[in-house]
CSV table of C-alpha atoms in Angstrom, one decimal:
chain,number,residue,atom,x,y,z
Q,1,UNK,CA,-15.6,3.0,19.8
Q,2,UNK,CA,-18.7,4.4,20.8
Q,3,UNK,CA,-22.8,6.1,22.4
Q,4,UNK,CA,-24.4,9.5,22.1
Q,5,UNK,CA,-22.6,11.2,24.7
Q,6,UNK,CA,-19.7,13.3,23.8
Q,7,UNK,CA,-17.2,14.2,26.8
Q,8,UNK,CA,-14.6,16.1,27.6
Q,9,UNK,CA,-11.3,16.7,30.5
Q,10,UNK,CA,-9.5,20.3,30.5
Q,11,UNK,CA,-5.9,19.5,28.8
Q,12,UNK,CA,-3.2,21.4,27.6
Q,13,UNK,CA,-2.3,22.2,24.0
Q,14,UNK,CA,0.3,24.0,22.4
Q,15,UNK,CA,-2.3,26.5,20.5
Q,16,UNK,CA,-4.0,27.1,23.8
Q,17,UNK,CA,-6.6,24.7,26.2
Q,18,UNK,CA,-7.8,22.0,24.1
Q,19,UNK,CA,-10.2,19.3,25.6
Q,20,UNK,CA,-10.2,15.6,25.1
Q,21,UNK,CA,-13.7,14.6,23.7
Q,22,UNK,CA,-15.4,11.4,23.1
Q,23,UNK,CA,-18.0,11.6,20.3
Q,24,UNK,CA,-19.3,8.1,20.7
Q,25,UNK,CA,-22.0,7.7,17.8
Q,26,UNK,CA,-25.1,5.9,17.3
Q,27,UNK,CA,-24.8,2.8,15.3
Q,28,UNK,CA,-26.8,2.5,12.3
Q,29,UNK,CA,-28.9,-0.2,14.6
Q,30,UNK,CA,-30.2,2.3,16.6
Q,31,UNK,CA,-28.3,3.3,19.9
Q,32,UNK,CA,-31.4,6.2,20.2
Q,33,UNK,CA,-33.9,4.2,19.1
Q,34,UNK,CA,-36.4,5.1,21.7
Q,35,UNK,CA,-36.1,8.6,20.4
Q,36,UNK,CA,-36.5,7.9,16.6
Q,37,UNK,CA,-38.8,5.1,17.0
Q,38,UNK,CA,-41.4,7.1,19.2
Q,39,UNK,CA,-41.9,9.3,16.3
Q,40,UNK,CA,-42.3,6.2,14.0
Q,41,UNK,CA,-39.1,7.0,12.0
Q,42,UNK,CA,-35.8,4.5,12.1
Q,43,UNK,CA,-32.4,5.4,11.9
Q,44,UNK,CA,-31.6,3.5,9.2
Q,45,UNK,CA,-34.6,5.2,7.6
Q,46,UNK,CA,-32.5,8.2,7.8
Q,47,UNK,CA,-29.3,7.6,4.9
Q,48,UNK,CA,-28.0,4.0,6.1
Q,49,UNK,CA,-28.4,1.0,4.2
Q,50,UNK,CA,-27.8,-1.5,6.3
Q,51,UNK,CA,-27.3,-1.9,10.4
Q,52,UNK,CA,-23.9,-2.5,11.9
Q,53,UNK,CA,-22.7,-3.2,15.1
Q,54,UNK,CA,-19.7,-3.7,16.8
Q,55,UNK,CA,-19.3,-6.1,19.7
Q,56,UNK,CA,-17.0,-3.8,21.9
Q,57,UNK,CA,-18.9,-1.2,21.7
Q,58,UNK,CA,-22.6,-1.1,21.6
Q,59,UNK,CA,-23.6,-2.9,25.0
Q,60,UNK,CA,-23.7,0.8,26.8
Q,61,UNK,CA,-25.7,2.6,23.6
Q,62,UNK,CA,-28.0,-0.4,23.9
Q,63,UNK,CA,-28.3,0.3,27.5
Q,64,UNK,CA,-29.0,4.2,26.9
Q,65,UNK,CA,-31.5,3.4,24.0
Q,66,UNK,CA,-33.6,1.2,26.8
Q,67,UNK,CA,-33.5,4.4,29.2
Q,68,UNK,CA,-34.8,7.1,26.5
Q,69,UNK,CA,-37.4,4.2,24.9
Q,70,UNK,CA,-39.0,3.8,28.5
Q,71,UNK,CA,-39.1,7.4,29.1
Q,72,UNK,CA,-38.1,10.2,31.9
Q,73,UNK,CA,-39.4,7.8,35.0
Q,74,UNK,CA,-37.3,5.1,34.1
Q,75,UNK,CA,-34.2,7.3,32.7
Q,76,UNK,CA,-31.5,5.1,35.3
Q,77,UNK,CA,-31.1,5.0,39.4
Q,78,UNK,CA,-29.8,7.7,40.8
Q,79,UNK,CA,-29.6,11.8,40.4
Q,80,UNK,CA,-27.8,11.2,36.5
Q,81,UNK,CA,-31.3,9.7,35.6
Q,82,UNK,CA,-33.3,12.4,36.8
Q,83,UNK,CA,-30.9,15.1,35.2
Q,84,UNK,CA,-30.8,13.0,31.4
Q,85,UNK,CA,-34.7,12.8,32.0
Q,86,UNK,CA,-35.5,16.3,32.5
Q,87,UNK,CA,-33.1,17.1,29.8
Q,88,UNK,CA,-34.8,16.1,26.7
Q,89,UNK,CA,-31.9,15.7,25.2
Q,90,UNK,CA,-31.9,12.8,22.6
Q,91,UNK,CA,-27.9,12.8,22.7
Q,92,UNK,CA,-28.1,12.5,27.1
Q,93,UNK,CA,-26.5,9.6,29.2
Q,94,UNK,CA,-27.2,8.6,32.0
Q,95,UNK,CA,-24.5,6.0,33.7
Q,96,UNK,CA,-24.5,4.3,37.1
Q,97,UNK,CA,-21.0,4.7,38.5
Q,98,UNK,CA,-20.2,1.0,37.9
Q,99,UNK,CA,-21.3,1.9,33.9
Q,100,UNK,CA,-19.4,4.8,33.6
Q,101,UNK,CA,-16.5,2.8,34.9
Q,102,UNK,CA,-16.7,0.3,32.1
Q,103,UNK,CA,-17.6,2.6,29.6
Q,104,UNK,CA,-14.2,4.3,30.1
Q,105,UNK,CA,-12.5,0.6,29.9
Q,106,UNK,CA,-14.5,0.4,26.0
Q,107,UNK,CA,-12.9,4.0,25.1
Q,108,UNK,CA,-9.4,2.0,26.2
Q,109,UNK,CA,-10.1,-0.4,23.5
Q,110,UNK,CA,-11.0,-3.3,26.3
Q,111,UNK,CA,-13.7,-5.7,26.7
Q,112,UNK,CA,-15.0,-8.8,27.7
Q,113,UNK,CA,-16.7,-10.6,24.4
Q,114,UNK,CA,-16.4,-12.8,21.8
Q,115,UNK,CA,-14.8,-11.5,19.0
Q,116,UNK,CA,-17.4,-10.7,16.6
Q,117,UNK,CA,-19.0,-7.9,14.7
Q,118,UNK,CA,-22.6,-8.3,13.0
Q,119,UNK,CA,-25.1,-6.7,10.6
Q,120,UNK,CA,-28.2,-7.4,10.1
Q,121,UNK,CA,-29.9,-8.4,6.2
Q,122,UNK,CA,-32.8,-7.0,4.4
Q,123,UNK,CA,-34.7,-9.8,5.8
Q,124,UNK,CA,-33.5,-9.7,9.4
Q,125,UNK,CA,-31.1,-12.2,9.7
Q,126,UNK,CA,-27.8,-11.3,11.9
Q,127,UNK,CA,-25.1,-11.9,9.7
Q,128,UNK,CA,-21.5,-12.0,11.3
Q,129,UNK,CA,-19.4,-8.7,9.6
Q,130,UNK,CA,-16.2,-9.2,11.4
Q,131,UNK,CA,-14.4,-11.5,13.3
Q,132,UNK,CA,-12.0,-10.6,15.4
Q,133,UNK,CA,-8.2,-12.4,15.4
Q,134,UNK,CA,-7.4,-15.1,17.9
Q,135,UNK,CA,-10.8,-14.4,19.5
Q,136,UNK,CA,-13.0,-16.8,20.8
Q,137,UNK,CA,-15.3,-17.1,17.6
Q,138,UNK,CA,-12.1,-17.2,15.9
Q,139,UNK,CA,-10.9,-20.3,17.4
Q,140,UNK,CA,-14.3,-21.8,17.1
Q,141,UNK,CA,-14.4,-21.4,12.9
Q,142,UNK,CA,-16.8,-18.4,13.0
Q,143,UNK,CA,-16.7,-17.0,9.6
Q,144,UNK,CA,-17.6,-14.1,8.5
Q,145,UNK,CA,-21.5,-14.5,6.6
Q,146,UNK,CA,-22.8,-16.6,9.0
Q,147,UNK,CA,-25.4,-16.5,9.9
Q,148,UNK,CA,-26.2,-15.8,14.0
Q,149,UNK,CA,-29.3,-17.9,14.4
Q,150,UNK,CA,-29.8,-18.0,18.6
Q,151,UNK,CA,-27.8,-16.6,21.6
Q,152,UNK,CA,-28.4,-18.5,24.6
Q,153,UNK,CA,-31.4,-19.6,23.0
Q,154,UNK,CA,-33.2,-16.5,22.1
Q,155,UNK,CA,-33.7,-16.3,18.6
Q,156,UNK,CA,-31.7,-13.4,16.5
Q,157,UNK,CA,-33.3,-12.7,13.4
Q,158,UNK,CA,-35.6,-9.7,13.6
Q,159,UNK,CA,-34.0,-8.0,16.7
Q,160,UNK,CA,-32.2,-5.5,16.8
Q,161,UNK,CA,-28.7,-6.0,16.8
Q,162,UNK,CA,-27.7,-4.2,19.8
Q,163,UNK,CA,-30.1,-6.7,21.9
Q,164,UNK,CA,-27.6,-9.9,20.4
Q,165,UNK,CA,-24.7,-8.1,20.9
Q,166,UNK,CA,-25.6,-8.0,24.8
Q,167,UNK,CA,-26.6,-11.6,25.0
Q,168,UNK,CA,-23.1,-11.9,23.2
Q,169,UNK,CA,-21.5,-10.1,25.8
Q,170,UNK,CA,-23.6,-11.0,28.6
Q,171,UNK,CA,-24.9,-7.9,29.2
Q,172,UNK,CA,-29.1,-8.4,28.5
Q,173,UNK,CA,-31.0,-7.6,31.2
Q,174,UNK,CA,-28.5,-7.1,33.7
Q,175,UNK,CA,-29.2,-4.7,37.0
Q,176,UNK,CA,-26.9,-1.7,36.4
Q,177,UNK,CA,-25.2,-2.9,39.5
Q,178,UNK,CA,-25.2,-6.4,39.4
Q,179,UNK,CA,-21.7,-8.3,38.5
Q,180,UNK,CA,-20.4,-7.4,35.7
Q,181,UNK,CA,-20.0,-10.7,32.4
Q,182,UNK,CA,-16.6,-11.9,33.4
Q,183,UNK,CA,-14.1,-13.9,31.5
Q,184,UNK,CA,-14.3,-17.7,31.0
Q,185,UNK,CA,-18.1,-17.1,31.0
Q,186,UNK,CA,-20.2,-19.4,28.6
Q,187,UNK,CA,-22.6,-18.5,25.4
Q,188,UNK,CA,-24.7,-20.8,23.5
Q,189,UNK,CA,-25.0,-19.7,19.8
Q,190,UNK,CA,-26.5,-21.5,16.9
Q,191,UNK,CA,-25.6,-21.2,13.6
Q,192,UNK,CA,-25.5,-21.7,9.9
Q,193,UNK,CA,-23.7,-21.6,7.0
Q,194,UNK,CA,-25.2,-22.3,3.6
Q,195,UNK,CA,-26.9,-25.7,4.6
Q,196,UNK,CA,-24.9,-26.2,7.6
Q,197,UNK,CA,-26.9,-25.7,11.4
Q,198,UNK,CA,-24.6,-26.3,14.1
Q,199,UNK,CA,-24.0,-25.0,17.4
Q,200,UNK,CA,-20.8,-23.8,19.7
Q,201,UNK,CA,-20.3,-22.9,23.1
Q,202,UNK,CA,-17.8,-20.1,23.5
Q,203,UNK,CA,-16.2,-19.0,26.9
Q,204,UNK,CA,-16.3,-15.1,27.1
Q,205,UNK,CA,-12.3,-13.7,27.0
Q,206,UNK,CA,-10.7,-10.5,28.1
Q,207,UNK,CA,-10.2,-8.9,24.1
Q,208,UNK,CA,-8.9,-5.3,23.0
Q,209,UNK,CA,-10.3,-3.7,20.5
Q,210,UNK,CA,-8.6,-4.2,16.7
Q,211,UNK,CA,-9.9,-0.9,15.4
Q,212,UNK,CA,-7.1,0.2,12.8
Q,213,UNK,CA,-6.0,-3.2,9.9
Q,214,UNK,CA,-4.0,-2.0,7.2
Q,215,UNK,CA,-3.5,-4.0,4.1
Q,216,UNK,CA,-2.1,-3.9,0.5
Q,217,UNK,CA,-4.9,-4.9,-1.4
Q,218,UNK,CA,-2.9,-4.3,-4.6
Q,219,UNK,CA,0.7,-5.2,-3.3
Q,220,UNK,CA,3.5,-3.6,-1.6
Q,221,UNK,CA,3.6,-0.6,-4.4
Q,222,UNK,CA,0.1,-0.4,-4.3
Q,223,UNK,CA,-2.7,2.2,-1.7
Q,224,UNK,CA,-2.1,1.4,1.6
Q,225,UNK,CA,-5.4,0.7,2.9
Q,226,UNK,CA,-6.4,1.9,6.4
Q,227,UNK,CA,-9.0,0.6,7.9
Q,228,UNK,CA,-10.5,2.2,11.1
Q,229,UNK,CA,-13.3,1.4,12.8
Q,230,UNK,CA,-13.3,3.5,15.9
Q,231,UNK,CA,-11.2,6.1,17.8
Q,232,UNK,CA,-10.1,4.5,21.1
Q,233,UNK,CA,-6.9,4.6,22.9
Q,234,UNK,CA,-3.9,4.9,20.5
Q,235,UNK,CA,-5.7,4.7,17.4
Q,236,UNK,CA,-4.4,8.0,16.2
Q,237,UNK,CA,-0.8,6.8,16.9
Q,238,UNK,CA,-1.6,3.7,14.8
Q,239,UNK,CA,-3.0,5.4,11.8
Q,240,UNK,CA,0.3,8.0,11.9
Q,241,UNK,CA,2.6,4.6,11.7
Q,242,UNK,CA,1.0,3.1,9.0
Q,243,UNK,CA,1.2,6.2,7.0
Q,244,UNK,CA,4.9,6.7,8.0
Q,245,UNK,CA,5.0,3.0,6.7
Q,246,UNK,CA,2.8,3.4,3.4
Q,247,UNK,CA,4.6,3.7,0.2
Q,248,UNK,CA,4.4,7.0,-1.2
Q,249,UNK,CA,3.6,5.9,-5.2
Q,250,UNK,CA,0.7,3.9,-3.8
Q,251,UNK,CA,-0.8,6.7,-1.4
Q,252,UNK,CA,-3.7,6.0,1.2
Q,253,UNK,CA,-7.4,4.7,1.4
Q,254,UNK,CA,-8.1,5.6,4.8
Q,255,UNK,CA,-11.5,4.0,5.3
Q,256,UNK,CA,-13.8,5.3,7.4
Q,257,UNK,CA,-17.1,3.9,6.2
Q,258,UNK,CA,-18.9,2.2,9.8
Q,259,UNK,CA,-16.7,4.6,11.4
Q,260,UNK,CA,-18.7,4.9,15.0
Q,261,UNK,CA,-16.6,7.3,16.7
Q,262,UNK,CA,-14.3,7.3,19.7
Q,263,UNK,CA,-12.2,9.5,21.1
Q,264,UNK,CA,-11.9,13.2,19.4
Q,265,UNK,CA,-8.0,13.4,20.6
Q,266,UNK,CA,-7.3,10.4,18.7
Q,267,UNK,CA,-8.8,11.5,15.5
Q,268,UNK,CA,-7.2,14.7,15.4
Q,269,UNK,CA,-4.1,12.8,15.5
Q,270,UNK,CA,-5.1,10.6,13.1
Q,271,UNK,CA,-5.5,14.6,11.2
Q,272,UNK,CA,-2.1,15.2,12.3
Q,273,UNK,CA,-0.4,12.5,9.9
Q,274,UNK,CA,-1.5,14.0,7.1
Q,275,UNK,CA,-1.5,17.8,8.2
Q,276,UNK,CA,1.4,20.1,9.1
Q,277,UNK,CA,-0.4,22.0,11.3
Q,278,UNK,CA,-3.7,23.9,11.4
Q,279,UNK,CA,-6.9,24.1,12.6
Q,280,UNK,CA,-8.9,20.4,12.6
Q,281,UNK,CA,-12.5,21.9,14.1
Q,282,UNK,CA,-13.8,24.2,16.4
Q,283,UNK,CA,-16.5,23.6,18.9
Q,284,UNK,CA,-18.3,25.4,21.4
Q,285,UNK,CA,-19.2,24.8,25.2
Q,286,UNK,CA,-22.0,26.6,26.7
Q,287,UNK,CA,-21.4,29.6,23.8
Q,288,UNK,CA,-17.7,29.9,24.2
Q,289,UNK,CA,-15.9,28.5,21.0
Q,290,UNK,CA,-12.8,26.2,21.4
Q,291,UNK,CA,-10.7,25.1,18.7
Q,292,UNK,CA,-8.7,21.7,18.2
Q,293,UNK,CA,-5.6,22.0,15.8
Q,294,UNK,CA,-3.3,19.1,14.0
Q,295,UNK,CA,0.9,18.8,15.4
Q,296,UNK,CA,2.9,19.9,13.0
Q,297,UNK,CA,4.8,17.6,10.6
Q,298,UNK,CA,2.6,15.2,9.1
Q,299,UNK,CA,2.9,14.0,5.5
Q,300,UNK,CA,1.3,16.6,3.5
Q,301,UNK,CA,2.5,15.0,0.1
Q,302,UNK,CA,1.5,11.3,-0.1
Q,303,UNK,CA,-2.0,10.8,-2.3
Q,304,UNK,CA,-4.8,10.4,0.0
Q,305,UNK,CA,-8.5,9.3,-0.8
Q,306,UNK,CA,-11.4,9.0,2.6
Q,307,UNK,CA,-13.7,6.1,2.3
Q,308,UNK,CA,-16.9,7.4,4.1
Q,309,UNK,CA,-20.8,5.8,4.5
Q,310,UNK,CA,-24.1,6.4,6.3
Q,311,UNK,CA,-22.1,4.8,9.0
Q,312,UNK,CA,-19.3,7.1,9.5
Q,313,UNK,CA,-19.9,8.8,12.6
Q,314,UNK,CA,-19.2,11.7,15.3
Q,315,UNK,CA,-15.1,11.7,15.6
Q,316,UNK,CA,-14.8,10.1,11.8
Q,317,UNK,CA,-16.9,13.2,10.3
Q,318,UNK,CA,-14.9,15.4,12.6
Q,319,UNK,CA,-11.3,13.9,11.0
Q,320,UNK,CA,-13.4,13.3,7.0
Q,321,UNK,CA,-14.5,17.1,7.1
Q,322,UNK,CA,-11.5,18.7,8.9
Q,323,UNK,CA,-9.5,16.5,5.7
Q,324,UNK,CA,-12.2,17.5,2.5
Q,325,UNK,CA,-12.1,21.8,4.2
Q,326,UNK,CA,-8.0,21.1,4.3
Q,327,UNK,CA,-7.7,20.3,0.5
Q,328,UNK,CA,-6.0,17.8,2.0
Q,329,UNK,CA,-8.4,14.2,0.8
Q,330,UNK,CA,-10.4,13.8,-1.6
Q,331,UNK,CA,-13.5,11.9,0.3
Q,332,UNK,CA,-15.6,9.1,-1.9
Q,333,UNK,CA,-18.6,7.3,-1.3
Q,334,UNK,CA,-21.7,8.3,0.3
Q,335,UNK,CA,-23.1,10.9,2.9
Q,336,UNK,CA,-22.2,10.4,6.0
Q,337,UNK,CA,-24.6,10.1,9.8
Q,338,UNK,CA,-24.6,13.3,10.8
Q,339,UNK,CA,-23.9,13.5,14.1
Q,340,UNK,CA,-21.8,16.7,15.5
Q,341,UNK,CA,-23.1,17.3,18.7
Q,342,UNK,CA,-20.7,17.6,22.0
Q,343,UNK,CA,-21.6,15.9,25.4
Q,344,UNK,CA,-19.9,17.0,28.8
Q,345,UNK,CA,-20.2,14.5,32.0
Q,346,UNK,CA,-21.1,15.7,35.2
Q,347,UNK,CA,-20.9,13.2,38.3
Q,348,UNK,CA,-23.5,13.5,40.6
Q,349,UNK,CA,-23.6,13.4,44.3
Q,350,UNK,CA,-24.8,9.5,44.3
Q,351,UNK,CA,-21.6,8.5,41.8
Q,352,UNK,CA,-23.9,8.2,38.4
Q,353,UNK,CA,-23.1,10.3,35.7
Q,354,UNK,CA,-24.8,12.6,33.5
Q,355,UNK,CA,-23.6,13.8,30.0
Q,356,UNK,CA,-25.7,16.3,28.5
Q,357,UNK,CA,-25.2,18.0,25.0
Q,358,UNK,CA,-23.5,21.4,25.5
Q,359,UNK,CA,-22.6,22.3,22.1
Q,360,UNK,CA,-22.1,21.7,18.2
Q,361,UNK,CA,-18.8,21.1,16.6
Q,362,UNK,CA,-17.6,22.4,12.9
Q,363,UNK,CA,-15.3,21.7,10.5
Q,364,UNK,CA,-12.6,23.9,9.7
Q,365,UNK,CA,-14.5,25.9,7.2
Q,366,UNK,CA,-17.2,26.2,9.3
Q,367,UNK,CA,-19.7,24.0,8.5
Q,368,UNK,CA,-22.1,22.1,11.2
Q,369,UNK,CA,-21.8,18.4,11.2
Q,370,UNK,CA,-25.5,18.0,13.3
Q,371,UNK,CA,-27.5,16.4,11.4
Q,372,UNK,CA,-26.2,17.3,8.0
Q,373,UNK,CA,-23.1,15.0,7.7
Q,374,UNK,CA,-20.3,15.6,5.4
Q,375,UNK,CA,-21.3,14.7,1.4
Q,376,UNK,CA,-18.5,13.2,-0.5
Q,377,UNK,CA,-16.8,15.1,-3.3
Q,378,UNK,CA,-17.7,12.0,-5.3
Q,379,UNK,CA,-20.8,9.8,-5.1
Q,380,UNK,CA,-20.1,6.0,-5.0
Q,381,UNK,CA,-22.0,2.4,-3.3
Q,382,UNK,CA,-21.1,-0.2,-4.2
Q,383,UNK,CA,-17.8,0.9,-6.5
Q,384,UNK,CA,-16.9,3.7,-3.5
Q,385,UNK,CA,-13.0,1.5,-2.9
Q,386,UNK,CA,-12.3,0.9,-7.0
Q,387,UNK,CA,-13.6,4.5,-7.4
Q,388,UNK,CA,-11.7,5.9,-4.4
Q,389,UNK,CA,-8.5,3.9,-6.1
Q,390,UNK,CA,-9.1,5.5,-9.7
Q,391,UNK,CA,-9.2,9.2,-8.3
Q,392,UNK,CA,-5.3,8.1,-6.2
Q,393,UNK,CA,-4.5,7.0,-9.2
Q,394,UNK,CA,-4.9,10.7,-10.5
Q,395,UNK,CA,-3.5,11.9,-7.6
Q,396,UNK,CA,-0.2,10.5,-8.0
Q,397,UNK,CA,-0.8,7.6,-6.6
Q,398,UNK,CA,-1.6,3.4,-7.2
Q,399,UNK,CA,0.7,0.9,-8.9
């Protein structure tokens, strides 16, 4: 689920070397803020409506935007810092070895947290999006629309949502190599609900990401709706069962809107349940052009619609445009981030790592991603899912 860094680890493929990438996006908060705000301009400025964030994944982005917002000098501790800081690269990272380790934990789907995801309103309240089953918050009553008034005191509305999400997780302010929030930990929040103010104390819990939920909005017979918020760990594998499990008169919403990313293996296997075969994207390292293709035997036949937003990022415009080029979806809703660039790592002699952009990525029919996004074959807001369920409809599919 996750930053601007994009990495990858030689690997074998049947077509030829493949490499296991991470595009791990910006969230619509912000994750390089420093960059975008020094020239005056906000991300969500950019095509996004409204900030998201996720609570298992933005403690590390919030970390990186702190580095690029204070600038080369103060780019991190060791040689990684001095590398992302001469880079000028807005995509760079620069993790402490203790970082890096935990980062690599998120991209497993593991965390220590709460169980909640949040937004932000026009006004600036944080508003809880998403809460996460048999979590903490979840045992507390946390519902989602609340409205996230303090954490540990400090007052929410107006900041940026990555800042709460590290009080949430205990992360705020924390050395880079100081111990690490650890389970059974206590957070102070304050909330409210309509008229109701109230507080809880929650005790931090070892929690895996929930990343794909698939639901029959309509009944058995009807889409089978699949919902996927990142591309950790096994995600691919998830999405392929639930399409092996959807009923082919209803077809497939696979929604990507707040998409932020992951793991680029895992969404070209999510590709590879509705592909037999082919190429997904290419990519290039250092001017040498790779290619990632789809396993053969995935359902070609069953109606499919892609729910994209401003907030569908890296590894979901990767699997949205490798879909749309295909023939394969049709995709509904609005434009996605734009964000197609490709990070390496590179550990350095003190343990910290740097990832550095090294390359763009394209969808099958060769068009960047960087900056651009992918643009929906039709234009919906608000309607995107009834609209989306009208064009399966005329695809074969829907009760």
């Amino acid at each position: 689920m996750t930053g601007p860094c994009l990495f990858a680890r030689p690997r074998r493929s049947r077509r030829g070397a493949a490499l296991t990438l991470v595009f791990v996006s910006v969230l619509a908060t912000g994750a390089a803020a420093g960059t975008w705000e020094e020239s005056g301009r906000r991300p969500e400025e950019r095509r996004i409506p409204e900030r998201v964030a996720a609570e298992a994944d933005s403690v590390h982005r919030q970390k990186r935007a702190d580095r690029h917002a204070a600038g080369p000098a103060a780019a991190g501790a060791g040689t990684a810092g001095e590398v992302v800081g001469r880079s000028g690269d807005r995509w760079s990272t620069a993790f402490s070895a203790r970082e890096y380790e935990e980062f690599q934990q998120e991209l497993d789907g593991a965390y220590v947290g709460v169980g909640l995801w949040l937004r932000q309103a026009a006004d600036g309240r944080v508003l809880v999006s998403r809460v996460r089953p048999g979590g903490p918050a979840a045992a507390a009553g946390i519902r989602p629309g609340d409205e996230l008034r303090t954490v540990d005191g400090v007052a929410s509305r107006g900041a940026q949502v990555t800042d709460v999400v590290a009080r949430l997780r205990g992360n705020a302010g924390a050395a880079a190599e100081g111990p690490p929030p650890g389970a059974g930990s206590r957070v102070e929040l304050e909330l409210r609900r309509g008229t109701r103010q109230w507080a809880e104390t929650l005790r931090r819990a070892h929690l895996r990401d929930q990343n794909v939920i698939t639901d029959h909005p309509d009944g058995p017979d009807g889409p089978t709706r699949i919902r996927v918020g990142a591309f950790s760990s096994g995600t691919g594998e998830e999405i392929r069962r639930a399409v092996r499990a959807a009923s082919p008169r209803g077809g497939v919403l696979l929604d990507l809107r707040g998409n932020t990313g992951g793991l680029v293996r895992e969404a070209v296997t999510a590709a590879s349940a509705f592909l037999d075969g082919g190429l997904v994207a290419t990519y290039d390292v250092h001017g040498s052009q790779r290619a990632l293709y789809a396993e053969d035997g995935g359902n070609t036949q069953i109606p499919l619609a892609v729910l994209v937003d401003g907030g569908t990022m890296s590894a979901g415009e990767l699997l949205a445009g490798a879909l749309q080029d295909r023939a394969r979806a049709v995709v509904v809703g609005t434009p996605t981030f734009g964000k197609g660039s490709v990070q390496l790592p590179s550990r350095q002699p003190d343990g910290s790592v740097a990832e550095l952009t090294v390359g763009r990525y394209r969808t099958p029919s060769g068009r960047t991603v960087d900056d651009r996004g992918i643009t929906p074959d039709l234009i919906a807001e608000d309607d995107a899912q009834d609209r989306a369920r009208t064009v399966l409809s005329g695809l074969g599919g829907g009760a």
